[in-house]
CSV table of N, CA, C and O in Angstrom, one decimal:
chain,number,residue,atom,x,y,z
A,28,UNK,N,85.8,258.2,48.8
A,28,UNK,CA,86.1,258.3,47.4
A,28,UNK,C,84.9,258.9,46.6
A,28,UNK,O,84.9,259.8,45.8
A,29,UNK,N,84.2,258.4,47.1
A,29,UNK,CA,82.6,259.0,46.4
A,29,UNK,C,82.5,260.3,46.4
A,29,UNK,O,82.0,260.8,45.3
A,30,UNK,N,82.8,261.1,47.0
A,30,UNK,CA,82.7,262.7,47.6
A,30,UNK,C,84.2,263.5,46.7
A,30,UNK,O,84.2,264.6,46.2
A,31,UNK,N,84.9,262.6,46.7
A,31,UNK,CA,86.3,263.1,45.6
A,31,UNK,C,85.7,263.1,44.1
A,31,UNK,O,85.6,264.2,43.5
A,32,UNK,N,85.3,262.0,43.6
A,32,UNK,CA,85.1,261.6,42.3
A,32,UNK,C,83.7,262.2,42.0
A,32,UNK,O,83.8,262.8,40.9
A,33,UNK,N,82.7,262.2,42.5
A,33,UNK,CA,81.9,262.6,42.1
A,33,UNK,C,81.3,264.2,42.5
A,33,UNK,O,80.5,264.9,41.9
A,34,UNK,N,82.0,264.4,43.8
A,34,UNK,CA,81.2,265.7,44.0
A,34,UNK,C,82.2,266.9,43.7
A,34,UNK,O,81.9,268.1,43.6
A,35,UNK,N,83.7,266.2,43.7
A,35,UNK,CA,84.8,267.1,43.8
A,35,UNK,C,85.5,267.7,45.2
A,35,UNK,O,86.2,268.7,45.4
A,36,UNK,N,84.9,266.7,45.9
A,36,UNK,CA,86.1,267.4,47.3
A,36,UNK,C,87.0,267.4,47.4
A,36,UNK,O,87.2,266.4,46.8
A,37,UNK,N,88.1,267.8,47.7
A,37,UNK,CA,89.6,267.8,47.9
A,37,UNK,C,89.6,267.2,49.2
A,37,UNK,O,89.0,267.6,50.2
A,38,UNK,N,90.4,266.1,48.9
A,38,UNK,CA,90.6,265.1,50.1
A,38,UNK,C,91.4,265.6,51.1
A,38,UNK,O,91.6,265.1,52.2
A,39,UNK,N,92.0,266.9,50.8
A,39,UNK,CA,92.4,267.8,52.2
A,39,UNK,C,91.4,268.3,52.7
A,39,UNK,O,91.4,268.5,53.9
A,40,UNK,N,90.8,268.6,52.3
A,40,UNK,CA,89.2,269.0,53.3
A,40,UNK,C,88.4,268.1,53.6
A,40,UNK,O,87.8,268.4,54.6
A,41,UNK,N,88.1,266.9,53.0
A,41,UNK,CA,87.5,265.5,53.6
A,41,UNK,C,88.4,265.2,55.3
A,41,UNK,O,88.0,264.6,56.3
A,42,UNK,N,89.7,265.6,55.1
A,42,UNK,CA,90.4,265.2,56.2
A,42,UNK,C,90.4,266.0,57.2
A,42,UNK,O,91.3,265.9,58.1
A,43,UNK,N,89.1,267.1,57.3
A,43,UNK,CA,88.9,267.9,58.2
A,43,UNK,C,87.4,267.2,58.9
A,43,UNK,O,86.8,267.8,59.8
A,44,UNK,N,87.1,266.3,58.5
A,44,UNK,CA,85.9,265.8,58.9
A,44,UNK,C,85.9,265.6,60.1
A,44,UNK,O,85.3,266.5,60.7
A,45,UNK,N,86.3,265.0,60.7
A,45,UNK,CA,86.7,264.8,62.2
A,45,UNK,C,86.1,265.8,63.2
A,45,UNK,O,85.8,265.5,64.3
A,46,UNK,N,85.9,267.3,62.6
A,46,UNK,CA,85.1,268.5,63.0
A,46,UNK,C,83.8,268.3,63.5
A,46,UNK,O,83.4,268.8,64.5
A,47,UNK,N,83.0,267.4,62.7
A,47,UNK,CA,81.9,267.0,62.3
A,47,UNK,C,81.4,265.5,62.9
A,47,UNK,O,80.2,265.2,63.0
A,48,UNK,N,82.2,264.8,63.3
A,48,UNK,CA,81.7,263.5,63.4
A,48,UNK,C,82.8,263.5,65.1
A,48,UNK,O,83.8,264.1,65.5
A,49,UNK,N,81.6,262.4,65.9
A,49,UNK,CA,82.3,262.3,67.8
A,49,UNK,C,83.9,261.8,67.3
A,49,UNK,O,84.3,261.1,66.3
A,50,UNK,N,84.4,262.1,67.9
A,50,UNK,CA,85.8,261.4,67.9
A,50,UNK,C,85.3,259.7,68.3
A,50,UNK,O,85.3,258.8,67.4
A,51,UNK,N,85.2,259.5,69.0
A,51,UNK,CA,84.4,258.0,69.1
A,51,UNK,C,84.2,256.9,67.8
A,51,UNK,O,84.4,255.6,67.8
A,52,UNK,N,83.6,258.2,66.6
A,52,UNK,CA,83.0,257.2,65.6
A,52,UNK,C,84.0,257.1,64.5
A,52,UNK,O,84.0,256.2,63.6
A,53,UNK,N,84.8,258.2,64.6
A,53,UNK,CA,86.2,258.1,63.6
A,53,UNK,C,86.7,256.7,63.5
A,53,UNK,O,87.2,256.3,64.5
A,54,UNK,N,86.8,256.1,62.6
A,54,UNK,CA,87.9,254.8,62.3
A,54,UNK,C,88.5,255.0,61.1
A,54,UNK,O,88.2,255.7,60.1
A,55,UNK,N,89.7,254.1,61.3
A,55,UNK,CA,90.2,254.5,60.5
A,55,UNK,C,89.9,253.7,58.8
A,55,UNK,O,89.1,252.8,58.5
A,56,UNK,N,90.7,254.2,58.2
A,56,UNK,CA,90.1,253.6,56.7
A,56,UNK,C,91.4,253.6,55.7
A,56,UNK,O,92.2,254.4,55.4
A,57,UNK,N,91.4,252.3,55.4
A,57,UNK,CA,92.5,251.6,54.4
A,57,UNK,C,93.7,251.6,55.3
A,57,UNK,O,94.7,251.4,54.7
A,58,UNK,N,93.8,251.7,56.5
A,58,UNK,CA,94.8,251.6,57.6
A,58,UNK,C,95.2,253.0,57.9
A,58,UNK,O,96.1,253.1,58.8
A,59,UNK,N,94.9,253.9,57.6
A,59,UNK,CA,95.2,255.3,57.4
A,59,UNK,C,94.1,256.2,58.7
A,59,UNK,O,92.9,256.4,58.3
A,60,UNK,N,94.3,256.7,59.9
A,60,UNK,CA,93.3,257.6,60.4
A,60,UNK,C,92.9,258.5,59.6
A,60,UNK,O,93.6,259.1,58.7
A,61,UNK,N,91.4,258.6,59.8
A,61,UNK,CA,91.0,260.1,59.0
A,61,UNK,C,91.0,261.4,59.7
A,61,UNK,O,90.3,262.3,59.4
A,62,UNK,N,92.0,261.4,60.7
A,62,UNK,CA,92.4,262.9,61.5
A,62,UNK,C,93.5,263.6,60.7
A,62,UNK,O,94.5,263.1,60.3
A,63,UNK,N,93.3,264.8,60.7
A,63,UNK,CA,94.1,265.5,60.3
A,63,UNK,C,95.4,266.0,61.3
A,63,UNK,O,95.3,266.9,62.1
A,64,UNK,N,97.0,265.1,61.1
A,64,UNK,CA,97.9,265.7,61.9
A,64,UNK,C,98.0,266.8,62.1
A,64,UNK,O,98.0,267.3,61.0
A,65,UNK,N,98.0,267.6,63.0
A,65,UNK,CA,98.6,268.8,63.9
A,65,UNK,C,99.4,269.2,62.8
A,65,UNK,O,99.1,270.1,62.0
A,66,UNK,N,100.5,268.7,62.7
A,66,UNK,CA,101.7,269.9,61.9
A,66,UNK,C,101.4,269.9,60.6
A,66,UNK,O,102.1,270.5,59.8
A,67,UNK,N,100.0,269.1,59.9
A,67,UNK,CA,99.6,269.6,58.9
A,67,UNK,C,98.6,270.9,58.5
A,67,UNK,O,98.3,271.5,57.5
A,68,UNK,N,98.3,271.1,60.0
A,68,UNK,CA,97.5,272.5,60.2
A,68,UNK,C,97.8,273.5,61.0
A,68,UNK,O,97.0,274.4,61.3
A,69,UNK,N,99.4,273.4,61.2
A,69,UNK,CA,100.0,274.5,62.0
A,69,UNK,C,100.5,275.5,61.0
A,69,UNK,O,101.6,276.0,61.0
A,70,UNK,N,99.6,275.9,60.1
A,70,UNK,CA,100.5,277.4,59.4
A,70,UNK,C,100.5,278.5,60.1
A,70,UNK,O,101.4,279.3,59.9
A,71,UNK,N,99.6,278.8,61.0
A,71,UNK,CA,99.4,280.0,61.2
A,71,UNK,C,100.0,280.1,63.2
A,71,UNK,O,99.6,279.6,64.3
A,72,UNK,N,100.9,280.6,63.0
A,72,UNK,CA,101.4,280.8,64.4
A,72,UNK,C,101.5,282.0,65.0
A,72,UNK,O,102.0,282.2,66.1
A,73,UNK,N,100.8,283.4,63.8
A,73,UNK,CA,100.8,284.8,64.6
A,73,UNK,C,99.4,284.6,64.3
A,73,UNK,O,98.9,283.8,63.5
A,74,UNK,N,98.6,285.7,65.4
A,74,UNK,CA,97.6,285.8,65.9
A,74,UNK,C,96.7,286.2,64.6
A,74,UNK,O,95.6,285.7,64.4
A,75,UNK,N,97.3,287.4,63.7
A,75,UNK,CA,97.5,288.2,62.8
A,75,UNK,C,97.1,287.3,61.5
A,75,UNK,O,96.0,287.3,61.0
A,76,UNK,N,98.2,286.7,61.3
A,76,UNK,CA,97.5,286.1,60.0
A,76,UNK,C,96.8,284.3,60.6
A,76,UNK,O,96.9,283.2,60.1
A,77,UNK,N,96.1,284.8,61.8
A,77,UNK,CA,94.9,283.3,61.9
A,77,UNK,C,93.7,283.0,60.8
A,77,UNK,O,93.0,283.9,60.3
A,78,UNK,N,93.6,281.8,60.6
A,78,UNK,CA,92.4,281.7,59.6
A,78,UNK,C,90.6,282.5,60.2
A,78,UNK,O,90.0,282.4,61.3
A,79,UNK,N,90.4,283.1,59.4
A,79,UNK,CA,88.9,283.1,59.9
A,79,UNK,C,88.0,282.7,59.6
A,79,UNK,O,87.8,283.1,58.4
A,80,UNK,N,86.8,281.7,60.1
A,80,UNK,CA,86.0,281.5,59.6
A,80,UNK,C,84.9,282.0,59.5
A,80,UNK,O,84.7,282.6,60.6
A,81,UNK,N,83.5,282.3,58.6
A,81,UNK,CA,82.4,283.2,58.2
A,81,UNK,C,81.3,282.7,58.3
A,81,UNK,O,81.2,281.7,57.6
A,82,UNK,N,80.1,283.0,59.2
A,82,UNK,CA,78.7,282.2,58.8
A,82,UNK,C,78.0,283.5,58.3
A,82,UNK,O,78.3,284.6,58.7
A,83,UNK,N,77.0,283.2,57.4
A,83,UNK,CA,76.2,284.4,56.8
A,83,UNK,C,75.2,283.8,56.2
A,83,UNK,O,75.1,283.0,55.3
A,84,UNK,N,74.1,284.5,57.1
A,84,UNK,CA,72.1,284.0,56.8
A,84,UNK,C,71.6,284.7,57.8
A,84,UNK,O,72.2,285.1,58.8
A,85,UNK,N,70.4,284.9,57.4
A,85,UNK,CA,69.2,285.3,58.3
A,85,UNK,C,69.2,284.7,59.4
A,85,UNK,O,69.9,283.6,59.3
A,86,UNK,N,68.7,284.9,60.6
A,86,UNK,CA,68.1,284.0,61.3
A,86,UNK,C,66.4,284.0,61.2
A,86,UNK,O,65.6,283.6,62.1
A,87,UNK,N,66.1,284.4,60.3
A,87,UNK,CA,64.4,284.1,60.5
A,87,UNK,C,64.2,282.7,59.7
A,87,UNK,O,63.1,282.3,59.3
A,88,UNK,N,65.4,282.1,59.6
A,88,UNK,CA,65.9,280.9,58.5
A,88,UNK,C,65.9,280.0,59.7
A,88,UNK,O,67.0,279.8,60.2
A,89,UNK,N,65.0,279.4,60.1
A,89,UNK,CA,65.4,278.1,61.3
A,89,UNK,C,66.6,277.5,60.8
A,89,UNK,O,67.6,277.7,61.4
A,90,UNK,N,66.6,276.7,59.9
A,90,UNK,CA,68.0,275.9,59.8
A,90,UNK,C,69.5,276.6,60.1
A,90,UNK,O,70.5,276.1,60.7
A,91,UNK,N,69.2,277.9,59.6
A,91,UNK,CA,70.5,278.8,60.3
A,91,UNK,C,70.8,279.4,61.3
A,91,UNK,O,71.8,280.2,61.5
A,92,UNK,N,69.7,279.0,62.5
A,92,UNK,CA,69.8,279.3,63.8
A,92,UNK,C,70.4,278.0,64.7
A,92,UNK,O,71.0,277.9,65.8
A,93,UNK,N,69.8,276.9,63.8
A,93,UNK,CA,70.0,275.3,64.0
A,93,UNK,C,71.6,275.3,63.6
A,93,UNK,O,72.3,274.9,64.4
A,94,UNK,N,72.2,275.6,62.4
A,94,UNK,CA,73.3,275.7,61.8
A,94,UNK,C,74.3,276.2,63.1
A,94,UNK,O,74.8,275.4,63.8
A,95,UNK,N,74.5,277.8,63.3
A,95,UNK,CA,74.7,278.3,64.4
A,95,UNK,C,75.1,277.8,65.8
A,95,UNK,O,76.2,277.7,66.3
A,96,UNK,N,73.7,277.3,66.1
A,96,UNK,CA,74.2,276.9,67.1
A,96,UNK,C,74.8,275.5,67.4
A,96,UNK,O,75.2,275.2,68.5
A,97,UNK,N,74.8,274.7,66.3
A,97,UNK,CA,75.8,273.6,66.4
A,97,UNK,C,77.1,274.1,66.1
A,97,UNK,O,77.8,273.7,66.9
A,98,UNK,N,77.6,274.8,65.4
A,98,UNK,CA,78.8,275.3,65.2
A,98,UNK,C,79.2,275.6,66.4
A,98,UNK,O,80.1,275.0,67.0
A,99,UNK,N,78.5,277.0,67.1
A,99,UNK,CA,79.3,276.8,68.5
A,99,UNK,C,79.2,276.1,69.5
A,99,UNK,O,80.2,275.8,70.3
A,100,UNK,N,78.0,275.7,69.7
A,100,UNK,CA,78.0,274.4,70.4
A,100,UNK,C,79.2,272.8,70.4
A,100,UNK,O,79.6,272.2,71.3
A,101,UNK,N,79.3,272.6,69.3
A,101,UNK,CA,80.4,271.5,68.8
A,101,UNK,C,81.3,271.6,67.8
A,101,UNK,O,82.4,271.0,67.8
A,102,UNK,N,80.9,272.4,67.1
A,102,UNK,CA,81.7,272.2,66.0
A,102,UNK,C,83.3,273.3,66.2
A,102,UNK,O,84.5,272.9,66.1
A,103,UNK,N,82.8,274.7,66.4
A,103,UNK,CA,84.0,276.2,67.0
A,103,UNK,C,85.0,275.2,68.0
A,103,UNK,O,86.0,274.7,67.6
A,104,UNK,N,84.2,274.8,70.0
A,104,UNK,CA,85.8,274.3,70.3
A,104,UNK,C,86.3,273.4,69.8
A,104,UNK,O,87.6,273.4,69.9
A,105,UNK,N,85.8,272.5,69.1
A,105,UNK,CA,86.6,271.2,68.2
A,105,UNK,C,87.5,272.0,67.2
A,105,UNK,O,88.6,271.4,66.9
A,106,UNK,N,87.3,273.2,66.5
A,106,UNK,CA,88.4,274.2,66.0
A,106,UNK,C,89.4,274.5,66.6
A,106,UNK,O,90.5,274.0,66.5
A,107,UNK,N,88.7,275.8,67.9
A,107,UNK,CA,89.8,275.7,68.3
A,107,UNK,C,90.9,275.0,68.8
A,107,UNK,O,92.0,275.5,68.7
A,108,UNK,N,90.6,273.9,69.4
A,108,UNK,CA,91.6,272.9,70.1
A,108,UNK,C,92.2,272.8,69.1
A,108,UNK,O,93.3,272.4,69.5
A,109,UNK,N,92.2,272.8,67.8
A,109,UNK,CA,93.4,272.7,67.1
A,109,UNK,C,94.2,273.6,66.3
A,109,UNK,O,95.3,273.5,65.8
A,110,UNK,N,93.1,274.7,66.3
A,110,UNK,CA,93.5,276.2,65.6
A,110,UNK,C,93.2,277.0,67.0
A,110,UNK,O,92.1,277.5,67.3
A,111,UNK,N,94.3,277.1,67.9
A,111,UNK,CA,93.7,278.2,69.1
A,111,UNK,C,93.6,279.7,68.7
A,111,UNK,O,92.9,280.5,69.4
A,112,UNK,N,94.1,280.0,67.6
A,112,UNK,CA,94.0,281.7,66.9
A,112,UNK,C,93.3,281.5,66.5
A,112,UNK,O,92.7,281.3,67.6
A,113,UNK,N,92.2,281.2,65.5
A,113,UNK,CA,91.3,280.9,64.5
A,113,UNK,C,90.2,281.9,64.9
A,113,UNK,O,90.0,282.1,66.1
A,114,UNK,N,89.4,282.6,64.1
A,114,UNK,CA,88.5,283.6,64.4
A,114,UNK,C,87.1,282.9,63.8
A,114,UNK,O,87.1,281.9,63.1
A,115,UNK,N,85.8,283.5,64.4
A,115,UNK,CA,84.8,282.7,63.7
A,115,UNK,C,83.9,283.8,63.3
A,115,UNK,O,83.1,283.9,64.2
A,116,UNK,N,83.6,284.9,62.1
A,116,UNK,CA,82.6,285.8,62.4
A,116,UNK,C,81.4,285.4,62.0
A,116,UNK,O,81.2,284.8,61.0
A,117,UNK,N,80.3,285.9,62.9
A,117,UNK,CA,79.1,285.3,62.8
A,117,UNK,C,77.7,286.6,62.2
A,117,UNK,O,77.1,287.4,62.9
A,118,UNK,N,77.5,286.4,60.7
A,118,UNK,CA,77.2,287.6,60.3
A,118,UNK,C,75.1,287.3,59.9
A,118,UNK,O,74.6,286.2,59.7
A,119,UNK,N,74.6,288.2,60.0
A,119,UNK,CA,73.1,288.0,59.7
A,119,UNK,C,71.9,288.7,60.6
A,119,UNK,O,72.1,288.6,61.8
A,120,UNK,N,71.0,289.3,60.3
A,120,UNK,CA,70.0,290.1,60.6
A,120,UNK,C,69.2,289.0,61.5
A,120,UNK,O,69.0,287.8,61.2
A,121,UNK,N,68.8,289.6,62.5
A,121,UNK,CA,67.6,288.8,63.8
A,121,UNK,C,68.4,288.0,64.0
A,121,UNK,O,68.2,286.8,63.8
A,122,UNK,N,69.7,288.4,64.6
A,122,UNK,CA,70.6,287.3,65.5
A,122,UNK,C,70.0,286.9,67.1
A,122,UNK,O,70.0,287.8,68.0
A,123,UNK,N,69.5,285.8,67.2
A,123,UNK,CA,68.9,285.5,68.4
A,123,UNK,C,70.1,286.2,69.8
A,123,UNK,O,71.3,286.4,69.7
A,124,UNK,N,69.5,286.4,70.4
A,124,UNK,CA,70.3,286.7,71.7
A,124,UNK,C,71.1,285.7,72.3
A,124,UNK,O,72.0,286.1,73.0
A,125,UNK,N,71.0,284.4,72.2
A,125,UNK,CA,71.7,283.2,72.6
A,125,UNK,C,73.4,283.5,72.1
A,125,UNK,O,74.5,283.3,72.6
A,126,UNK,N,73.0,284.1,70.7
A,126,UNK,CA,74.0,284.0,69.7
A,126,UNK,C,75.0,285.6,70.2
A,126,UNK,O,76.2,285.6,70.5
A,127,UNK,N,74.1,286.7,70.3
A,127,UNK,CA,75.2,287.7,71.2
A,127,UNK,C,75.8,287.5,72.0
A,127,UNK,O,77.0,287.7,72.1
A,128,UNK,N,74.9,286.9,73.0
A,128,UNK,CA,76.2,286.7,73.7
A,128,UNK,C,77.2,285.4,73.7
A,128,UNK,O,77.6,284.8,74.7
A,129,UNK,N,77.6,285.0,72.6
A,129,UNK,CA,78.2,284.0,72.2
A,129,UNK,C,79.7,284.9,71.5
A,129,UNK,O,80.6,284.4,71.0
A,130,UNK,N,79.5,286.3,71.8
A,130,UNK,CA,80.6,287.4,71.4
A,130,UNK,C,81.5,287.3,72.0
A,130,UNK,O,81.3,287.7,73.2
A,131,UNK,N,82.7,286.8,71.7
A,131,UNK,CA,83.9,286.8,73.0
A,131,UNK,C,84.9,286.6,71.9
A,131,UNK,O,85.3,285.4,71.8
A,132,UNK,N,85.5,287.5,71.2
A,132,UNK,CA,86.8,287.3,70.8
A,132,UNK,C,88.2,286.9,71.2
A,132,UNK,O,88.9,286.0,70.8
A,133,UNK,N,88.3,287.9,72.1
A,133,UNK,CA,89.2,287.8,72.8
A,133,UNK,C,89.7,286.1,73.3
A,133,UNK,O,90.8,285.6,73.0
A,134,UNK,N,88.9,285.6,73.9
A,134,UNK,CA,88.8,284.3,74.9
A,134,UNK,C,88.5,283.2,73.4
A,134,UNK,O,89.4,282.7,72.8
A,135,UNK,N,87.3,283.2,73.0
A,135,UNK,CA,86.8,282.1,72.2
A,135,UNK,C,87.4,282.5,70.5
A,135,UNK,O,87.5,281.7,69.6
A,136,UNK,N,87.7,283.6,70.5
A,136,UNK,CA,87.4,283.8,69.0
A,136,UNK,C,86.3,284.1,67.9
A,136,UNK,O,86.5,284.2,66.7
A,137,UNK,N,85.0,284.2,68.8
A,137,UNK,CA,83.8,284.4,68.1
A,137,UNK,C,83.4,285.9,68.1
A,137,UNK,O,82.8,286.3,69.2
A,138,UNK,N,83.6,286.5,67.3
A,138,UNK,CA,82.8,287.8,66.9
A,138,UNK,C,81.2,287.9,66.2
A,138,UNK,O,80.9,287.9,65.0
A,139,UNK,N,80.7,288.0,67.1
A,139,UNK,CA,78.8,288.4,66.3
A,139,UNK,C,78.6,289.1,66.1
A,139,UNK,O,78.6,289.8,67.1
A,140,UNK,N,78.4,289.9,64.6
A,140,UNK,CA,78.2,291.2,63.7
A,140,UNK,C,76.8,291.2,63.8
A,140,UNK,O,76.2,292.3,63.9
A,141,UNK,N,76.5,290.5,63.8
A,141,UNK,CA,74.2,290.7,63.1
A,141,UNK,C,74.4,290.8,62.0
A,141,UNK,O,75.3,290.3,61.4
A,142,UNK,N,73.5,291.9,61.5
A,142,UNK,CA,73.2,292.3,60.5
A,142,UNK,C,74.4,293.4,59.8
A,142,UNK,O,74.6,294.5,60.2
A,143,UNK,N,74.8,292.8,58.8
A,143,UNK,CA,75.9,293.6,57.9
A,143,UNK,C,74.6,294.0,56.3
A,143,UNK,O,73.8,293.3,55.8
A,144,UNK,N,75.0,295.1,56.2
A,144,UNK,CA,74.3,295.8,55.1
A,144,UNK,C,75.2,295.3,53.6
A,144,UNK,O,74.7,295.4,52.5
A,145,UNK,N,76.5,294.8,53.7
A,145,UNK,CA,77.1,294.5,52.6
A,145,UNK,C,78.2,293.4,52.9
A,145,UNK,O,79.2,293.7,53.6
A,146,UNK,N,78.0,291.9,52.3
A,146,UNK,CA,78.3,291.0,52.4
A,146,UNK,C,80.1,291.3,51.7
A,146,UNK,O,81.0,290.5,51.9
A,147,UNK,N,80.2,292.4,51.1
A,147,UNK,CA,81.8,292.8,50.4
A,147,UNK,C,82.3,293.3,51.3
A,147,UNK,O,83.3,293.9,50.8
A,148,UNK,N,82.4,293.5,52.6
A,148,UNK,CA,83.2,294.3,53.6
A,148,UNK,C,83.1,293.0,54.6
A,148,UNK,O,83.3,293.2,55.8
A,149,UNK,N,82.8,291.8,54.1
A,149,UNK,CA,82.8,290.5,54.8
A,149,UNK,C,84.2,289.7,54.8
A,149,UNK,O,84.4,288.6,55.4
């Protein structure tokens, strides 16, 4: 409630939390799970119009190499297992090499750009 009322989240995106926290520590609240059903996130069933998601920073930015690599490390397959189309593009200057080869569209959905000169063609 605190995060609705005071910060302005839309409690359909609070209900994406689950991304973020072990499935383990999820409980539920007011009798209600805080998982997001499946057929509330099945819009996208052509490949074409899948959602994509965007990271964009430096990496000479420790936090955004820390950022990074939790995203693909836990955060991307916990996506896709529920979005299998879902795209993730990973955009920013001095992309560590860990993070190139983290390039696998095709299979993962993760595309690494590096360094883009204009954040409008993003």
């Amino acid at each position: 409630h605190l995060l609705e009322s005071t910060y302005g989240v839309a409690s359909s995106k609070l209900r994406l939390a689950p991304f973020f926290v072990p499935t383990s520590q999820i409980r539920e609240i007011n009798g209600s799970s805080s998982s997001l059903p499946k057929e509330e996130i099945n819009w996208w069933g052509d490949p074409e119009t899948a959602p994509s998601f965007v990271f964009c920073g430096g990496f000479k930015h420790a936090p955004n190499v820390d950022a990074v690599r939790l995203l693909l490390q836990v955060i991307w397959p916990r996506i896709r297992e529920i979005i299998p189309s879902a795209n993730l593009h990973i955009h920013g200057a001095y992309c560590p090499v860990e993070f190139q080869k983290a390039h696998c569209p095709s299979d993962k959905g993760v595309h690494v750009h590096g360094y883009t000169s204009s954040l409008e063609k993003v």
